[in-house]
Amino acid sequence: MARALIFPGQGSQTVGMGQALAEAFPGAREVFEEVDDALGRNLSALMWDGPMEELTLTANAQPALMAHSIAMLRVLQKEAGLDVENAMFVAGHSLGEYSALCAAGALSLAQTAKLLRTRGEAMQASVPAGEGAMAALIGADLGTAQKAIDGAKGEGVCEIANDNAPGQVVISGAKTRVEAVCAGAKEFGIKMAKLLPVSAPFHSSLMQPAADVMAKALEKAEIKAPKLPLVANVTAQEVVAPGEIRNLLVQQVTGRVRWTESVGYMESKGCDKFVEIGTGKVLAGLVKRIAKEAQMISVGEPGDIDAFVKF
């Protein structure tokens, strides 16, 4: 039985995330305190008390989701005997890639928090508020999604941002163009097109200014070889070389999240157990649709530890 440790991305955040962990385990509390210190602000108070509108801001949601994932990881290591190096791969969805690299020892916790705040601020600043959008196309494959994009009227960029699972493709770009694709989606046999509650068109070429900011930030960051391979969003292949990881993290800002291919790659290498660590159960749901024979578990609360031990 070979397992992969996977880490959630933006959209999973919720008020109260990580609070029960911090109250139950000193090791988890230390993670939240270290992130607060690194950022010079009380992010954990925002995570636990809200308001949701502020928590959902990209510059807050990204380090918050990472902090919850790493706090849960530390608890599993201490309380449930998790040895990260016994896993086959780490992977994460978008910002979750940073959580994965932190878990694998490639980035320090403080550095990961700072990089994610920079990433969130830069992504938010790349496109004026209200000018970008993202939408999920349900019941679409990549080919159908591209036809719907090509067939939509209107100016501006619209690109495939995430290949999340069979039947779930996310598009991103200029708001008017994304809305035009949604309006015409049924003509291409797409079941449903749903605008997502995000503040910017992530993983599209409109994010190039943010990629430039991250190139400079990552140039200064110390990246070590991870203790186990990362399956990268951009290539859906494994990577361990620090220089290559740095380049892929820059490309990831504008590049497509190839989640279907990433899970397929891990499965093809013999991975048959997936452990989602952090907030929510979004990735477990996607994995279920991609690797139908695999087992999966989501762990983010104290009550999940016993199930993990038996997993």
CSV table of C-alpha atoms in Angstrom, one decimal:
chain,number,residue,atom,x,y,z
A,1,MET,CA,0.0,0.0,0.0
A,2,ALA,CA,1.6,3.3,-1.1
A,3,ARG,CA,0.1,6.6,0.0
A,4,ALA,CA,0.3,10.2,-1.2
A,5,LEU,CA,-0.2,13.2,1.1
A,6,ILE,CA,-2.3,15.9,-0.6
A,7,PHE,CA,-3.1,19.5,0.4
A,8,PRO,CA,-6.2,21.6,-0.4
A,9,GLY,CA,-6.4,24.9,-2.2
A,10,GLN,CA,-8.4,28.1,-2.0
A,11,GLY,CA,-12.1,27.8,-1.6
A,12,SER,CA,-11.9,25.3,1.3
A,13,GLN,CA,-11.5,28.1,3.9
A,14,THR,CA,-14.1,28.4,6.7
A,15,VAL,CA,-14.4,30.4,9.9
A,16,GLY,CA,-13.2,28.2,12.8
A,17,MET,CA,-10.7,26.3,10.7
A,18,GLY,CA,-8.0,24.8,12.9
A,19,GLN,CA,-9.4,26.1,16.2
A,20,ALA,CA,-10.3,22.7,17.7
A,21,LEU,CA,-6.8,21.4,16.8
A,22,ALA,CA,-5.1,24.4,18.5
A,23,GLU,CA,-7.2,23.9,21.6
A,24,ALA,CA,-6.5,20.2,21.8
A,25,PHE,CA,-2.8,20.0,20.8
A,26,PRO,CA,0.1,22.3,21.8
A,27,GLY,CA,2.0,21.3,18.6
A,28,ALA,CA,-0.8,22.6,16.4
A,29,ARG,CA,-1.0,25.8,18.5
A,30,GLU,CA,2.7,26.3,17.9
A,31,VAL,CA,2.2,26.2,14.1
A,32,PHE,CA,-0.5,28.9,14.3
A,33,GLU,CA,1.7,31.1,16.6
A,34,GLU,CA,4.7,30.7,14.2
A,35,VAL,CA,2.6,31.7,11.2
A,36,ASP,CA,1.2,34.7,13.2
A,37,ASP,CA,4.8,35.7,14.1
A,38,ALA,CA,6.1,35.3,10.5
A,39,LEU,CA,3.3,37.5,9.2
A,40,GLY,CA,3.4,40.0,12.0
A,41,ARG,CA,-0.3,39.8,12.5
A,42,ASN,CA,-2.9,37.7,14.3
A,43,LEU,CA,-4.0,35.5,11.3
A,44,SER,CA,-5.2,32.8,13.7
A,45,ALA,CA,-7.8,35.1,15.2
A,46,LEU,CA,-9.2,35.9,11.8
A,47,MET,CA,-9.3,32.1,11.0
A,48,TRP,CA,-11.2,31.4,14.2
A,49,ASP,CA,-13.5,34.4,14.5
A,50,GLY,CA,-13.8,35.7,11.0
A,51,PRO,CA,-15.4,37.7,9.4
A,52,MET,CA,-15.6,35.3,6.4
A,53,GLU,CA,-15.3,38.2,3.9
A,54,GLU,CA,-11.9,39.1,5.3
A,55,LEU,CA,-10.7,35.4,5.6
A,56,THR,CA,-11.7,34.8,2.0
A,57,LEU,CA,-9.4,37.6,0.7
A,58,THR,CA,-6.6,35.8,-1.2
A,59,ALA,CA,-3.7,37.2,0.9
A,60,ASN,CA,-5.4,35.8,4.0
A,61,ALA,CA,-7.0,32.6,2.7
A,62,GLN,CA,-3.7,31.2,1.3
A,63,PRO,CA,-1.5,31.3,4.4
A,64,ALA,CA,-4.5,30.3,6.5
A,65,LEU,CA,-5.2,27.1,4.6
A,66,MET,CA,-1.5,26.2,4.7
A,67,ALA,CA,-1.3,26.8,8.4
A,68,HIS,CA,-4.2,24.5,9.1
A,69,SER,CA,-2.7,21.8,6.9
A,70,ILE,CA,0.7,22.0,8.6
A,71,ALA,CA,-0.9,22.1,12.0
A,72,MET,CA,-2.8,18.9,11.2
A,73,LEU,CA,0.3,17.3,9.8
A,74,ARG,CA,2.3,18.0,13.0
A,75,VAL,CA,-0.5,16.5,15.1
A,76,LEU,CA,-0.5,13.3,12.9
A,77,GLN,CA,3.3,13.1,13.2
A,78,LYS,CA,3.1,13.3,17.0
A,79,GLU,CA,-0.1,11.6,17.9
A,80,ALA,CA,-0.6,9.1,15.0
A,81,GLY,CA,2.9,8.1,14.1
A,82,LEU,CA,2.8,9.6,10.6
A,83,ASP,CA,6.2,9.5,8.9
A,84,VAL,CA,6.1,11.8,5.9
A,85,GLU,CA,9.1,10.0,4.3
A,86,ASN,CA,7.1,6.8,4.2
A,87,ALA,CA,4.7,8.4,1.8
A,88,MET,CA,5.3,8.0,-2.0
A,89,PHE,CA,4.5,11.6,-3.1
A,90,VAL,CA,3.2,15.0,-1.9
A,91,ALA,CA,1.0,17.1,-4.0
A,92,GLY,CA,-1.2,20.1,-3.5
A,93,HIS,CA,-3.9,22.0,-5.4
A,94,SER,CA,-2.6,25.5,-6.4
A,95,LEU,CA,-1.6,27.1,-3.0
A,96,GLY,CA,-1.6,23.6,-1.6
A,97,GLU,CA,1.6,23.0,-3.5
A,98,TYR,CA,3.3,25.3,-1.0
A,99,SER,CA,1.8,23.3,1.9
A,100,ALA,CA,3.1,20.1,0.3
A,101,LEU,CA,6.6,21.6,0.0
A,102,CYS,CA,6.5,22.7,3.6
A,103,ALA,CA,5.3,19.2,4.7
A,104,ALA,CA,8.2,17.6,2.7
A,105,GLY,CA,10.8,19.9,4.3
A,106,ALA,CA,11.6,21.9,1.1
A,107,LEU,CA,10.4,25.2,2.6
A,108,SER,CA,10.3,26.4,6.3
A,109,LEU,CA,7.0,27.2,7.8
A,110,ALA,CA,7.7,30.9,8.3
A,111,GLN,CA,9.0,31.2,4.7
A,112,THR,CA,5.9,29.4,3.3
A,113,ALA,CA,3.6,31.8,5.2
A,114,LYS,CA,5.4,34.8,3.8
A,115,LEU,CA,5.5,33.5,0.3
A,116,LEU,CA,1.8,32.8,0.3
A,117,ARG,CA,0.9,36.2,1.6
A,118,THR,CA,3.1,37.7,-1.2
A,119,ARG,CA,1.5,35.4,-3.7
A,120,GLY,CA,-2.0,36.3,-2.5
A,121,GLU,CA,-1.4,40.0,-2.5
A,122,ALA,CA,0.2,39.9,-6.0
A,123,MET,CA,-2.6,37.8,-7.5
A,124,GLN,CA,-5.2,40.2,-6.1
A,125,ALA,CA,-3.3,43.2,-7.5
A,126,SER,CA,-2.8,41.8,-11.0
A,127,VAL,CA,-6.4,42.5,-12.2
A,128,PRO,CA,-8.6,45.3,-11.0
A,129,ALA,CA,-11.5,44.1,-8.8
A,130,GLY,CA,-14.6,43.1,-10.8
A,131,GLU,CA,-12.7,42.7,-14.1
A,132,GLY,CA,-11.7,39.0,-13.8
A,133,ALA,CA,-13.7,35.9,-13.1
A,134,MET,CA,-13.6,32.1,-12.9
A,135,ALA,CA,-16.3,29.5,-13.6
A,136,ALA,CA,-16.7,25.8,-13.2
A,137,LEU,CA,-17.9,23.9,-16.2
A,138,ILE,CA,-19.7,20.8,-14.9
A,139,GLY,CA,-20.0,17.8,-17.3
A,140,ALA,CA,-17.2,19.2,-19.6
A,141,ASP,CA,-14.0,17.6,-20.6
A,142,LEU,CA,-11.0,19.6,-21.8
A,143,GLY,CA,-11.9,19.4,-25.5
A,144,THR,CA,-15.5,20.6,-24.8
A,145,ALA,CA,-14.4,23.3,-22.5
A,146,GLN,CA,-12.0,24.6,-25.2
A,147,LYS,CA,-14.8,24.5,-27.9
A,148,ALA,CA,-17.1,26.5,-25.5
A,149,ILE,CA,-14.3,29.1,-25.0
A,150,ASP,CA,-13.6,29.3,-28.8
A,151,GLY,CA,-17.3,29.7,-29.5
A,152,ALA,CA,-18.0,32.5,-27.0
A,153,LYS,CA,-18.3,36.0,-28.3
A,154,GLY,CA,-16.6,38.9,-26.6
A,155,GLU,CA,-13.2,40.4,-26.0
A,156,GLY,CA,-10.5,39.4,-23.6
A,157,VAL,CA,-8.7,36.3,-22.3
A,158,CYS,CA,-10.5,33.1,-21.3
A,159,GLU,CA,-8.4,30.0,-20.6
A,160,ILE,CA,-8.7,26.6,-18.9
A,161,ALA,CA,-7.4,27.1,-15.4
A,162,ASN,CA,-8.0,23.8,-13.7
A,163,ASP,CA,-8.5,20.3,-14.9
A,164,ASN,CA,-9.9,19.1,-11.6
A,165,ALA,CA,-11.6,15.8,-12.3
A,166,PRO,CA,-13.5,14.1,-15.1
A,167,GLY,CA,-16.5,16.3,-15.8
A,168,GLN,CA,-15.1,19.3,-13.9
A,169,VAL,CA,-13.1,21.9,-15.7
A,170,VAL,CA,-12.5,25.5,-14.4
A,171,ILE,CA,-12.1,28.4,-16.8
A,172,SER,CA,-10.5,31.8,-15.9
A,173,GLY,CA,-10.1,35.2,-17.6
A,174,ALA,CA,-11.8,38.5,-18.3
A,175,LYS,CA,-15.2,38.6,-16.6
A,176,THR,CA,-17.2,39.5,-19.7
A,177,ARG,CA,-15.7,36.6,-21.7
A,178,VAL,CA,-16.1,34.1,-18.9
A,179,GLU,CA,-19.7,35.1,-18.6
A,180,ALA,CA,-20.2,34.7,-22.4
A,181,VAL,CA,-18.7,31.1,-22.2
A,182,CYS,CA,-21.1,30.3,-19.3
A,183,ALA,CA,-24.1,31.7,-21.2
A,184,GLY,CA,-23.4,29.5,-24.3
A,185,ALA,CA,-22.2,26.4,-22.4
A,186,LYS,CA,-25.4,24.3,-22.9
A,187,GLU,CA,-24.9,24.5,-26.7
A,188,PHE,CA,-21.8,22.5,-26.3
A,189,GLY,CA,-23.5,19.8,-24.1
A,190,ILE,CA,-22.1,21.2,-20.8
A,191,LYS,CA,-24.5,20.4,-18.0
A,192,MET,CA,-23.9,23.5,-15.9
A,193,ALA,CA,-21.6,26.6,-15.9
A,194,LYS,CA,-21.2,28.2,-12.5
A,195,LEU,CA,-19.3,31.4,-11.7
A,196,LEU,CA,-17.0,30.9,-8.7
A,197,PRO,CA,-16.8,33.2,-5.7
A,198,VAL,CA,-13.2,34.2,-6.3
A,199,SER,CA,-11.7,37.7,-6.4
A,200,ALA,CA,-9.4,37.3,-9.4
A,201,PRO,CA,-8.8,35.2,-12.5
A,202,PHE,CA,-6.3,32.7,-11.1
A,203,HIS,CA,-4.2,30.4,-13.3
A,204,SER,CA,-4.6,32.5,-16.4
A,205,SER,CA,-2.2,34.7,-18.4
A,206,LEU,CA,-3.8,37.7,-16.7
A,207,MET,CA,-1.8,36.7,-13.6
A,208,GLN,CA,1.5,37.5,-15.3
A,209,PRO,CA,2.2,40.5,-13.1
A,210,ALA,CA,1.8,38.1,-10.1
A,211,ALA,CA,4.2,35.6,-11.7
A,212,ASP,CA,6.8,38.3,-12.0
A,213,VAL,CA,6.4,39.2,-8.3
A,214,MET,CA,6.7,35.6,-7.3
A,215,ALA,CA,9.8,35.1,-9.5
A,216,LYS,CA,11.6,37.8,-7.5
A,217,ALA,CA,10.3,36.4,-4.1
A,218,LEU,CA,11.2,32.8,-4.9
A,219,GLU,CA,14.7,33.9,-6.1
A,220,LYS,CA,15.4,35.0,-2.5
A,221,ALA,CA,13.7,32.0,-0.9
A,222,GLU,CA,15.7,29.0,0.4
A,223,ILE,CA,14.3,25.9,-1.2
A,224,LYS,CA,15.8,22.5,-0.2
A,225,ALA,CA,15.3,19.2,-1.9
A,226,PRO,CA,12.0,17.7,-0.5
A,227,LYS,CA,12.2,14.5,1.5
A,228,LEU,CA,10.0,12.9,-1.1
A,229,PRO,CA,8.9,13.9,-4.6
A,230,LEU,CA,6.4,16.6,-5.3
A,231,VAL,CA,4.0,16.0,-8.2
A,232,ALA,CA,3.8,19.5,-9.7
A,233,ASN,CA,0.5,21.2,-10.8
A,234,VAL,CA,2.0,22.5,-14.0
A,235,THR,CA,3.6,19.3,-15.4
A,236,ALA,CA,1.8,16.5,-13.5
A,237,GLN,CA,5.2,14.9,-13.1
A,238,GLU,CA,7.4,14.4,-10.0
A,239,VAL,CA,10.1,16.9,-9.1
A,240,VAL,CA,12.8,17.1,-6.4
A,241,ALA,CA,15.4,19.5,-7.8
A,242,PRO,CA,15.1,22.9,-5.9
A,243,GLY,CA,15.9,25.0,-9.0
A,244,GLU,CA,13.1,23.2,-11.0
A,245,ILE,CA,10.7,23.5,-8.1
A,246,ARG,CA,11.4,27.3,-8.0
A,247,ASN,CA,10.7,27.6,-11.8
A,248,LEU,CA,7.5,25.5,-11.6
A,249,LEU,CA,6.1,27.6,-8.7
A,250,VAL,CA,6.5,30.7,-10.9
A,251,GLN,CA,4.9,29.0,-13.9
A,252,GLN,CA,2.1,27.8,-11.6
A,253,VAL,CA,0.7,31.3,-11.1
A,254,THR,CA,-0.4,31.6,-14.8
A,255,GLY,CA,-0.3,27.9,-15.6
A,256,ARG,CA,-3.1,25.2,-15.5
A,257,VAL,CA,-3.6,23.1,-12.4
A,258,ARG,CA,-3.4,19.6,-14.0
A,259,TRP,CA,-5.0,17.8,-11.1
A,260,THR,CA,-6.6,15.0,-13.0
A,261,GLU,CA,-3.3,14.1,-14.6
A,262,SER,CA,-1.4,14.6,-11.3
A,263,VAL,CA,-3.6,12.0,-9.5
A,264,GLY,CA,-3.5,9.7,-12.5
A,265,TYR,CA,0.3,9.9,-12.4
A,266,MET,CA,0.5,9.0,-8.7
A,267,GLU,CA,-1.9,6.1,-9.3
A,268,SER,CA,0.2,4.9,-12.3
A,269,LYS,CA,3.2,4.7,-10.0
A,270,GLY,CA,1.4,2.5,-7.6
A,271,CYS,CA,-0.2,5.0,-5.2
A,272,ASP,CA,-3.5,3.6,-3.9
A,273,LYS,CA,-4.1,5.7,-0.8
A,274,PHE,CA,-4.6,9.4,-0.7
A,275,VAL,CA,-4.6,11.4,2.6
A,276,GLU,CA,-6.0,15.0,2.3
A,277,ILE,CA,-4.6,17.0,5.1
A,278,GLY,CA,-6.2,20.3,6.1
A,279,THR,CA,-9.5,22.1,5.7
A,280,GLY,CA,-12.5,20.4,4.0
A,281,LYS,CA,-12.9,17.3,1.8
A,282,VAL,CA,-12.7,18.8,-1.7
A,283,LEU,CA,-9.7,16.9,-2.9
A,284,ALA,CA,-10.9,13.6,-1.6
A,285,GLY,CA,-14.0,14.1,-3.7
A,286,LEU,CA,-12.0,14.8,-6.8
A,287,VAL,CA,-9.6,11.9,-6.2
A,288,LYS,CA,-12.6,9.5,-6.0
A,289,ARG,CA,-13.6,10.5,-9.5
A,290,ILE,CA,-10.1,10.2,-10.9
A,291,ALA,CA,-8.7,7.1,-9.2
A,292,LYS,CA,-11.8,5.0,-8.7
A,293,GLU,CA,-9.9,2.0,-7.1
A,294,ALA,CA,-8.0,4.2,-4.6
A,295,GLN,CA,-8.8,4.7,-0.9
A,296,MET,CA,-8.9,8.2,0.5
A,297,ILE,CA,-9.4,10.0,3.8
A,298,SER,CA,-9.6,13.7,4.8
A,299,VAL,CA,-8.1,14.7,8.1
A,300,GLY,CA,-8.5,18.2,9.5
A,301,GLU,CA,-10.0,17.9,12.9
A,302,PRO,CA,-9.1,16.1,16.2
A,303,GLY,CA,-12.0,13.6,15.6
A,304,ASP,CA,-10.3,12.5,12.3
A,305,ILE,CA,-7.2,11.1,14.0
A,306,ASP,CA,-8.6,7.7,15.0
A,307,ALA,CA,-9.8,7.1,11.4
A,308,PHE,CA,-6.4,8.0,10.1
A,309,VAL,CA,-4.6,5.5,12.5
A,310,LYS,CA,-6.9,2.8,11.0
A,311,PHE,CA,-6.4,3.9,7.4
